[in-house]
PDB file of C-alpha atoms in Angstrom:
ATOM      1  CA  UNK O 259      18.865 -22.633  -0.866  1.00  0.00           C
ATOM      2  CA  UNK O 260      21.329 -22.122   1.939  1.00  0.00           C
ATOM      3  CA  UNK O 261      21.001 -23.525   5.298  1.00  0.00           C
ATOM      4  CA  UNK O 262      18.880 -20.492   6.686  1.00  0.00           C
ATOM      5  CA  UNK O 263      16.368 -19.664   3.976  1.00  0.00           C
ATOM      6  CA  UNK O 264      16.038 -23.123   4.546  1.00  0.00           C
ATOM      7  CA  UNK O 265      15.399 -22.151   8.299  1.00  0.00           C
ATOM      8  CA  UNK O 266      13.325 -19.421   7.224  1.00  0.00           C
ATOM      9  CA  UNK O 267      11.136 -22.061   4.928  1.00  0.00           C
ATOM     10  CA  UNK O 268      10.893 -23.727   7.666  1.00  0.00           C
ATOM     11  CA  UNK O 269       9.635 -21.386   9.876  1.00  0.00           C
ATOM     12  CA  UNK O 270       6.853 -20.006   7.555  1.00  0.00           C
ATOM     13  CA  UNK O 271       5.338 -22.959   7.230  1.00  0.00           C
ATOM     14  CA  UNK O 272       5.411 -24.490  10.657  1.00  0.00           C
ATOM     15  CA  UNK O 273       3.414 -21.789  11.369  1.00  0.00           C
ATOM     16  CA  UNK O 274       1.400 -21.323   8.586  1.00  0.00           C
ATOM     17  CA  UNK O 275       0.470 -25.535   8.567  1.00  0.00           C
ATOM     18  CA  UNK O 276       0.246 -25.234  12.315  1.00  0.00           C
ATOM     19  CA  UNK O 277      -2.851 -22.201  12.011  1.00  0.00           C
ATOM     20  CA  UNK O 278      -4.144 -24.510   8.741  1.00  0.00           C
ATOM     21  CA  UNK O 279      -4.544 -27.055  11.326  1.00  0.00           C
ATOM     22  CA  UNK O 280      -6.056 -25.513  14.623  1.00  0.00           C
ATOM     23  CA  UNK O 281      -8.894 -23.815  12.014  1.00  0.00           C
ATOM     24  CA  UNK O 282      -9.683 -27.746  10.769  1.00  0.00           C
ATOM     25  CA  UNK O 283     -10.165 -28.923  14.436  1.00  0.00           C
ATOM     26  CA  UNK O 284     -11.882 -26.126  15.611  1.00  0.00           C
ATOM     27  CA  UNK O 285     -14.366 -25.921  12.593  1.00  0.00           C
ATOM     28  CA  UNK O 286     -14.889 -29.669  12.998  1.00  0.00           C
ATOM     29  CA  UNK O 287     -15.194 -29.379  17.186  1.00  0.00           C
ATOM     30  CA  UNK O 288     -18.401 -28.424  17.477  1.00  0.00           C
ATOM     31  CA  UNK O 289     -20.075 -30.550  14.613  1.00  0.00           C
ATOM     32  CA  UNK O 290     -18.866 -33.574  16.316  1.00  0.00           C
ATOM     33  CA  UNK O 291     -19.967 -33.239  20.128  1.00  0.00           C
ATOM     34  CA  UNK O 292     -22.925 -31.710  18.416  1.00  0.00           C
ATOM     35  CA  UNK O 293     -23.604 -34.636  16.988  1.00  0.00           C
ATOM     36  CA  UNK O 294     -22.154 -36.937  19.762  1.00  0.00           C
ATOM     37  CA  UNK O 295     -24.585 -39.633  21.592  1.00  0.00           C
ATOM     38  CA  UNK O 296     -21.505 -40.888  23.524  1.00  0.00           C
ATOM     39  CA  UNK O 297     -20.969 -38.900  26.339  1.00  0.00           C
ATOM     40  CA  UNK O 298     -16.940 -40.505  27.075  1.00  0.00           C
ATOM     41  CA  UNK O 299     -14.096 -37.867  26.779  1.00  0.00           C
ATOM     42  CA  UNK O 300     -12.854 -40.817  25.264  1.00  0.00           C
ATOM     43  CA  UNK O 301     -15.480 -41.362  22.942  1.00  0.00           C
ATOM     44  CA  UNK O 302     -15.639 -37.850  21.335  1.00  0.00           C
ATOM     45  CA  UNK O 303     -11.829 -37.461  21.061  1.00  0.00           C
ATOM     46  CA  UNK O 304     -12.285 -40.991  18.568  1.00  0.00           C
ATOM     47  CA  UNK O 305     -15.257 -39.131  16.889  1.00  0.00           C
ATOM     48  CA  UNK O 306     -13.231 -36.192  16.352  1.00  0.00           C
ATOM     49  CA  UNK O 307     -10.791 -37.702  15.218  1.00  0.00           C
ATOM     50  CA  UNK O 308     -12.556 -39.451  11.925  1.00  0.00           C
ATOM     51  CA  UNK O 309     -13.951 -36.399  11.657  1.00  0.00           C
ATOM     52  CA  UNK O 310     -11.227 -34.188  11.025  1.00  0.00           C
ATOM     53  CA  UNK O 311      -9.037 -36.792   8.962  1.00  0.00           C
ATOM     54  CA  UNK O 312     -12.420 -37.685   6.375  1.00  0.00           C
ATOM     55  CA  UNK O 313     -11.958 -33.961   5.819  1.00  0.00           C
ATOM     56  CA  UNK O 314      -7.777 -33.525   5.700  1.00  0.00           C
ATOM     57  CA  UNK O 315      -8.138 -36.386   3.013  1.00  0.00           C
ATOM     58  CA  UNK O 316     -10.465 -34.732   1.453  1.00  0.00           C
ATOM     59  CA  UNK O 317      -8.490 -30.486   1.716  1.00  0.00           C
ATOM     60  CA  UNK O 318      -4.240 -32.862   0.296  1.00  0.00           C
ATOM     61  CA  UNK O 319      -5.465 -32.236  -3.105  1.00  0.00           C
ATOM     62  CA  UNK O 320      -6.767 -28.833  -3.048  1.00  0.00           C
ATOM     63  CA  UNK O 321      -3.660 -27.543  -0.469  1.00  0.00           C
ATOM     64  CA  UNK O 322      -1.517 -28.169  -4.174  1.00  0.00           C
ATOM     65  CA  UNK O 323      -3.459 -26.198  -6.384  1.00  0.00           C
ATOM     66  CA  UNK O 324      -4.191 -23.540  -4.018  1.00  0.00           C
ATOM     67  CA  UNK O 325      -0.114 -23.087  -3.081  1.00  0.00           C
ATOM     68  CA  UNK O 326       0.892 -23.296  -6.670  1.00  0.00           C
ATOM     69  CA  UNK O 327      -1.707 -19.726  -7.317  1.00  0.00           C
ATOM     70  CA  UNK O 328      -0.559 -18.486  -4.531  1.00  0.00           C
ATOM     71  CA  UNK O 329       3.379 -18.559  -5.521  1.00  0.00           C
ATOM     72  CA  UNK O 330       2.207 -17.429  -9.526  1.00  0.00           C
ATOM     73  CA  UNK O 331       0.723 -13.947  -7.827  1.00  0.00           C
ATOM     74  CA  UNK O 332       3.701 -13.432  -5.959  1.00  0.00           C
ATOM     75  CA  UNK O 333       6.334 -14.141  -8.144  1.00  0.00           C
ATOM     76  CA  UNK O 334       4.179 -11.087 -10.481  1.00  0.00           C
ATOM     77  CA  UNK O 335       3.652  -9.536  -7.674  1.00  0.00           C
ATOM     78  CA  UNK O 336       7.675  -8.943  -6.873  1.00  0.00           C
ATOM     79  CA  UNK O 337       8.685  -9.347 -11.416  1.00  0.00           C
ATOM     80  CA  UNK O 338       9.794  -5.332 -12.380  1.00  0.00           C
ATOM     81  CA  UNK O 339       7.514  -3.054 -13.827  1.00  0.00           C
ATOM     82  CA  UNK O 340       7.329  -1.576 -17.397  1.00  0.00           C
ATOM     83  CA  UNK O 341       8.872   1.882 -15.679  1.00  0.00           C
ATOM     84  CA  UNK O 342      11.278   0.602 -13.683  1.00  0.00           C
ATOM     85  CA  UNK O 343      13.868  -2.100 -12.528  1.00  0.00           C
ATOM     86  CA  UNK O 344      13.315  -1.829  -8.645  1.00  0.00           C
ATOM     87  CA  UNK O 345      10.358  -5.136  -7.626  1.00  0.00           C
ATOM     88  CA  UNK O 346       6.941  -4.695  -7.492  1.00  0.00           C
ATOM     89  CA  UNK O 347       5.594  -3.996  -4.304  1.00  0.00           C
ATOM     90  CA  UNK O 348       9.241  -1.863  -2.635  1.00  0.00           C
ATOM     91  CA  UNK O 349       6.387   0.879  -1.946  1.00  0.00           C
ATOM     92  CA  UNK O 350       2.472  -0.116  -1.350  1.00  0.00           C
ATOM     93  CA  UNK O 351      -0.484   2.190   0.560  1.00  0.00           C
ATOM     94  CA  UNK O 352      -0.702   0.129   3.671  1.00  0.00           C
ATOM     95  CA  UNK O 353      -3.870   0.128   5.755  1.00  0.00           C
ATOM     96  CA  UNK O 354      -5.358  -1.059   9.064  1.00  0.00           C
ATOM     97  CA  UNK O 355      -9.079  -1.131  10.082  1.00  0.00           C
ATOM     98  CA  UNK O 356     -10.559  -2.144  13.906  1.00  0.00           C
ATOM     99  CA  UNK O 357     -12.888  -2.540  15.343  1.00  0.00           C
ATOM    100  CA  UNK O 358     -14.488   0.340  17.508  1.00  0.00           C
ATOM    101  CA  UNK O 359     -14.977  -0.797  20.918  1.00  0.00           C
ATOM    102  CA  UNK O 360     -14.252  -4.675  20.522  1.00  0.00           C
ATOM    103  CA  UNK O 361     -12.511  -5.245  23.670  1.00  0.00           C
ATOM    104  CA  UNK O 362     -14.769  -3.979  25.661  1.00  0.00           C
ATOM    105  CA  UNK O 363     -18.086  -5.850  23.846  1.00  0.00           C
ATOM    106  CA  UNK O 364     -16.156  -9.363  23.661  1.00  0.00           C
ATOM    107  CA  UNK O 365     -16.760  -9.498  27.193  1.00  0.00           C
ATOM    108  CA  UNK O 366     -20.284  -9.454  27.068  1.00  0.00           C
ATOM    109  CA  UNK O 367     -20.477 -12.296  24.544  1.00  0.00           C
ATOM    110  CA  UNK O 368     -20.158 -15.621  24.537  1.00  0.00           C
ATOM    111  CA  UNK O 369     -16.860 -17.488  23.644  1.00  0.00           C
ATOM    112  CA  UNK O 370     -19.779 -18.708  19.924  1.00  0.00           C
ATOM    113  CA  UNK O 371     -21.343 -14.789  19.833  1.00  0.00           C
ATOM    114  CA  UNK O 372     -17.260 -14.064  20.203  1.00  0.00           C
ATOM    115  CA  UNK O 373     -16.199 -16.640  17.480  1.00  0.00           C
ATOM    116  CA  UNK O 374     -19.500 -15.318  15.840  1.00  0.00           C
ATOM    117  CA  UNK O 375     -18.631 -11.537  15.030  1.00  0.00           C
ATOM    118  CA  UNK O 376     -14.794 -12.830  14.178  1.00  0.00           C
ATOM    119  CA  UNK O 377     -15.519 -14.831  11.847  1.00  0.00           C
ATOM    120  CA  UNK O 378     -18.353 -12.146   9.947  1.00  0.00           C
ATOM    121  CA  UNK O 379     -15.630  -9.631  10.556  1.00  0.00           C
ATOM    122  CA  UNK O 380     -13.404 -11.228   8.832  1.00  0.00           C
ATOM    123  CA  UNK O 381     -16.068 -12.549   5.383  1.00  0.00           C
ATOM    124  CA  UNK O 382     -16.208  -8.726   5.284  1.00  0.00           C
ATOM    125  CA  UNK O 383     -13.287  -8.166   5.279  1.00  0.00           C
ATOM    126  CA  UNK O 384     -11.850 -11.395   2.498  1.00  0.00           C
ATOM    127  CA  UNK O 385     -15.357  -9.399   0.379  1.00  0.00           C
ATOM    128  CA  UNK O 386     -14.225  -6.025   0.241  1.00  0.00           C
ATOM    129  CA  UNK O 387     -10.007  -5.592   0.611  1.00  0.00           C
ATOM    130  CA  UNK O 388      -9.503  -7.795  -3.490  1.00  0.00           C
ATOM    131  CA  UNK O 389     -12.686  -7.375  -5.135  1.00  0.00           C
ATOM    132  CA  UNK O 390     -11.056  -3.487  -5.266  1.00  0.00           C
ATOM    133  CA  UNK O 391      -6.735  -5.223  -5.444  1.00  0.00           C
ATOM    134  CA  UNK O 392      -5.906  -5.062  -2.209  1.00  0.00           C
ATOM    135  CA  UNK O 393      -3.979  -8.048  -0.301  1.00  0.00           C
ATOM    136  CA  UNK O 394      -5.032  -9.434   2.828  1.00  0.00           C
ATOM    137  CA  UNK O 395      -1.996  -9.525   4.755  1.00  0.00           C
ATOM    138  CA  UNK O 396      -3.162 -10.274   8.537  1.00  0.00           C
ATOM    139  CA  UNK O 397      -6.039  -9.903  10.101  1.00  0.00           C
ATOM    140  CA  UNK O 398      -4.510  -9.762  13.976  1.00  0.00           C
ATOM    141  CA  UNK O 399      -8.308 -10.605  16.074  1.00  0.00           C
ATOM    142  CA  UNK O 400     -10.689  -7.473  15.528  1.00  0.00           C
ATOM    143  CA  UNK O 401      -8.333  -5.250  12.940  1.00  0.00           C
ATOM    144  CA  UNK O 402      -7.696  -6.075   9.461  1.00  0.00           C
ATOM    145  CA  UNK O 403      -3.730  -5.399   7.636  1.00  0.00           C
ATOM    146  CA  UNK O 404      -3.927  -4.865   4.124  1.00  0.00           C
ATOM    147  CA  UNK O 405      -1.800  -3.643   1.239  1.00  0.00           C
ATOM    148  CA  UNK O 406      -2.381  -1.894  -2.684  1.00  0.00           C
ATOM    149  CA  UNK O 407      -0.552  -1.011  -4.974  1.00  0.00           C
ATOM    150  CA  UNK O 408      -2.170   2.685  -5.182  1.00  0.00           C
ATOM    151  CA  UNK O 409      -3.769   5.458  -2.247  1.00  0.00           C
ATOM    152  CA  UNK O 410      -6.289   5.706  -4.605  1.00  0.00           C
ATOM    153  CA  UNK O 411      -7.940   1.837  -4.048  1.00  0.00           C
ATOM    154  CA  UNK O 412      -6.163   2.111  -0.748  1.00  0.00           C
ATOM    155  CA  UNK O 413      -8.841   3.921   0.453  1.00  0.00           C
ATOM    156  CA  UNK O 414     -11.826   2.541  -1.975  1.00  0.00           C
ATOM    157  CA  UNK O 415     -10.668   0.172  -0.264  1.00  0.00           C
ATOM    158  CA  UNK O 416     -11.094   1.622   3.916  1.00  0.00           C
ATOM    159  CA  UNK O 417     -13.976   3.085   2.464  1.00  0.00           C
ATOM    160  CA  UNK O 418     -15.935   0.397   1.553  1.00  0.00           C
ATOM    161  CA  UNK O 419     -15.334  -1.585   4.621  1.00  0.00           C
ATOM    162  CA  UNK O 420     -16.625   1.310   6.473  1.00  0.00           C
ATOM    163  CA  UNK O 421     -20.119   1.271   4.568  1.00  0.00           C
ATOM    164  CA  UNK O 422     -19.550  -2.419   5.049  1.00  0.00           C
ATOM    165  CA  UNK O 423     -19.809  -2.096   8.326  1.00  0.00           C
ATOM    166  CA  UNK O 424     -21.528   0.644   8.927  1.00  0.00           C
ATOM    167  CA  UNK O 425     -24.677  -1.223   7.211  1.00  0.00           C
ATOM    168  CA  UNK O 426     -24.267  -4.225   8.771  1.00  0.00           C
ATOM    169  CA  UNK O 427     -26.556  -4.354  13.376  1.00  0.00           C
ATOM    170  CA  UNK O 428     -24.013  -7.292  13.660  1.00  0.00           C
ATOM    171  CA  UNK O 429     -20.814  -5.410  14.075  1.00  0.00           C
ATOM    172  CA  UNK O 430     -19.974  -2.893  15.975  1.00  0.00           C
ATOM    173  CA  UNK O 431     -18.466   0.642  13.431  1.00  0.00           C
ATOM    174  CA  UNK O 432     -15.337   0.194  12.227  1.00  0.00           C
ATOM    175  CA  UNK O 433     -11.809   3.050  11.458  1.00  0.00           C
ATOM    176  CA  UNK O 434      -9.025   2.687   9.205  1.00  0.00           C
ATOM    177  CA  UNK O 435      -5.331   4.399   9.147  1.00  0.00           C
ATOM    178  CA  UNK O 436      -3.561   4.669   5.584  1.00  0.00           C
ATOM    179  CA  UNK O 437       0.343   5.660   4.885  1.00  0.00           C
ATOM    180  CA  UNK O 438       1.863   5.074   1.766  1.00  0.00           C
ATOM    181  CA  UNK O 439       5.456   4.448   0.763  1.00  0.00           C
ATOM    182  CA  UNK O 440       8.438   1.415   0.983  1.00  0.00           C
ATOM    183  CA  UNK O 441       7.585  -0.816   2.812  1.00  0.00           C
ATOM    184  CA  UNK O 442       9.778  -4.943   4.273  1.00  0.00           C
ATOM    185  CA  UNK O 443       7.861  -8.348   3.636  1.00  0.00           C
ATOM    186  CA  UNK O 444       9.697 -10.534   5.294  1.00  0.00           C
ATOM    187  CA  UNK O 445       7.548 -13.999   5.987  1.00  0.00           C
ATOM    188  CA  UNK O 446       4.596 -13.131   4.285  1.00  0.00           C
ATOM    189  CA  UNK O 447       4.306  -9.894   6.309  1.00  0.00           C
ATOM    190  CA  UNK O 448       5.067  -5.855   5.443  1.00  0.00           C
ATOM    191  CA  UNK O 449       7.653  -3.873   8.198  1.00  0.00           C
ATOM    192  CA  UNK O 450       8.480  -0.933   8.065  1.00  0.00           C
ATOM    193  CA  UNK O 451       7.471   3.277   9.254  1.00  0.00           C
ATOM    194  CA  UNK O 452       5.028   3.344   7.092  1.00  0.00           C
ATOM    195  CA  UNK O 453       3.074   0.014   8.525  1.00  0.00           C
ATOM    196  CA  UNK O 454       4.291   2.050  11.575  1.00  0.00           C
ATOM    197  CA  UNK O 455       2.688   5.619  10.982  1.00  0.00           C
ATOM    198  CA  UNK O 456      -0.808   3.432   9.395  1.00  0.00           C
ATOM    199  CA  UNK O 457      -1.161   1.352  12.447  1.00  0.00           C
ATOM    200  CA  UNK O 458      -1.047   4.148  14.790  1.00  0.00           C
ATOM    201  CA  UNK O 459      -3.079   6.364  12.366  1.00  0.00           C
ATOM    202  CA  UNK O 460      -5.503   3.369  13.117  1.00  0.00           C
ATOM    203  CA  UNK O 461      -5.448   4.047  16.503  1.00  0.00           C
ATOM    204  CA  UNK O 462      -6.381   7.796  17.016  1.00  0.00           C
ATOM    205  CA  UNK O 463      -9.501   7.714  14.572  1.00  0.00           C
ATOM    206  CA  UNK O 464     -12.409   8.541  14.583  1.00  0.00           C
ATOM    207  CA  UNK O 465     -15.431   5.445  15.127  1.00  0.00           C
ATOM    208  CA  UNK O 466     -16.612   5.156  10.855  1.00  0.00           C
ATOM    209  CA  UNK O 467     -13.630   7.570  10.134  1.00  0.00           C
ATOM    210  CA  UNK O 468     -10.659   7.337   7.519  1.00  0.00           C
ATOM    211  CA  UNK O 469      -7.325   8.753   7.664  1.00  0.00           C
ATOM    212  CA  UNK O 470      -4.986   9.472   5.954  1.00  0.00           C
ATOM    213  CA  UNK O 471      -0.526   9.763   6.680  1.00  0.00           C
ATOM    214  CA  UNK O 472       0.065  13.449   4.197  1.00  0.00           C
ATOM    215  CA  UNK O 473       2.035  12.226   1.499  1.00  0.00           C
ATOM    216  CA  UNK O 474      -1.251   9.629   0.670  1.00  0.00           C
ATOM    217  CA  UNK O 475      -3.333  11.959   1.026  1.00  0.00           C
ATOM    218  CA  UNK O 476      -1.961  14.753  -0.807  1.00  0.00           C
ATOM    219  CA  UNK O 477      -2.202  12.048  -3.627  1.00  0.00           C
ATOM    220  CA  UNK O 478      -6.069  12.338  -2.978  1.00  0.00           C
ATOM    221  CA  UNK O 479      -6.660  16.032  -2.913  1.00  0.00           C
ATOM    222  CA  UNK O 480      -7.330  16.298  -7.024  1.00  0.00           C
ATOM    223  CA  UNK O 481      -9.357  12.574  -6.980  1.00  0.00           C
ATOM    224  CA  UNK O 482     -12.699  13.012  -8.277  1.00  0.00           C
ATOM    225  CA  UNK O 483     -14.144  10.139  -5.841  1.00  0.00           C
ATOM    226  CA  UNK O 484     -12.909  12.011  -2.166  1.00  0.00           C
ATOM    227  CA  UNK O 485     -13.039  14.751   0.189  1.00  0.00           C
ATOM    228  CA  UNK O 486     -10.119  15.020   1.812  1.00  0.00           C
ATOM    229  CA  UNK O 487      -9.415  17.338   4.965  1.00  0.00           C
ATOM    230  CA  UNK O 488      -5.823  18.077   6.706  1.00  0.00           C
ATOM    231  CA  UNK O 489      -6.457  17.242  10.341  1.00  0.00           C
ATOM    232  CA  UNK O 490      -4.188  20.169  13.401  1.00  0.00           C
ATOM    233  CA  UNK O 491      -0.961  18.044  14.419  1.00  0.00           C
ATOM    234  CA  UNK O 492      -1.390  15.005  16.431  1.00  0.00           C
ATOM    235  CA  UNK O 493       1.598  13.220  17.762  1.00  0.00           C
ATOM    236  CA  UNK O 494       1.759   9.731  17.350  1.00  0.00           C
ATOM    237  CA  UNK O 495       3.764   7.700  20.222  1.00  0.00           C
ATOM    238  CA  UNK O 496       7.318   6.904  17.854  1.00  0.00           C
ATOM    239  CA  UNK O 497       6.067   8.327  14.806  1.00  0.00           C
ATOM    240  CA  UNK O 498       5.931  12.114  15.524  1.00  0.00           C
ATOM    241  CA  UNK O 499       4.416  14.935  15.136  1.00  0.00           C
ATOM    242  CA  UNK O 500       1.779  14.111  11.714  1.00  0.00           C
ATOM    243  CA  UNK O 501      -0.897  16.421  10.294  1.00  0.00           C
ATOM    244  CA  UNK O 502      -3.535  13.121   8.913  1.00  0.00           C
ATOM    245  CA  UNK O 503      -6.603  13.798   6.317  1.00  0.00           C
ATOM    246  CA  UNK O 504      -9.405  12.401   6.894  1.00  0.00           C
ATOM    247  CA  UNK O 505     -10.952  10.941   4.456  1.00  0.00           C
ATOM    248  CA  UNK O 506     -14.038  10.868   3.016  1.00  0.00           C
ATOM    249  CA  UNK O 507     -15.838   9.729  -0.392  1.00  0.00           C
ATOM    250  CA  UNK O 508     -16.777  12.943  -2.187  1.00  0.00           C
ATOM    251  CA  UNK O 509     -21.496  13.583  -2.373  1.00  0.00           C
ATOM    252  CA  UNK O 510     -21.434  13.341  -6.302  1.00  0.00           C
ATOM    253  CA  UNK O 511     -22.471  16.977  -8.000  1.00  0.00           C
ATOM    254  CA  UNK O 512     -19.817  18.637  -4.751  1.00  0.00           C
ATOM    255  CA  UNK O 513     -17.140  20.310  -5.463  1.00  0.00           C
ATOM    256  CA  UNK O 514     -15.935  20.652  -1.536  1.00  0.00           C
TER     257      UNK O 514
END
């Protein structure tokens, strides 16, 4: 690889490994504190270093395996499809799901309670998104961004998450925004107008609802599993006027 590519990969690896290191240390800090008998700061740091060092040795062998599995998955996503010479994944359905009222709620919680809420939110996302063929792009505090190949799968994921969080008394409701179209994959993230549109839609969605952009909602109109309804035109900052759809699951036996 040329110098620019090496620098880009170095940035990505550095950011990713730094996050892993922070997560490892944070996950062990509470345990070491609870087990600590010596009240000195030095003893605490030494105990934490020993504990994290032991965990790191256990994880090192796992990193190689996980890395190769993710590399294979990435190669498959960019391999040509059977009916197109374009890389798979250029046109994607992108979704954002966020916790309603998170800022206000977080101000009333202790650090441990806030961490538990965020962890529970992430766990639900990682449970439902990959199970339905989607990919978690990133967690942004109280928000998850995901992508998937089809409009149908995106709607299924978003509605499954709405139901899952609604049924969890430890978490507030969520809302979702969906769009489909060309995307730019860069450094493990997605960019472009499709991403921006989905992000804007989640901000105007009501609690417990899923809003879909024009093209994605139209693609669901003939799907027997979903009921879609056009809303009035909205002006979205940086986007312009759009007319989104609200998406729900169609009740059994319902034609409306």
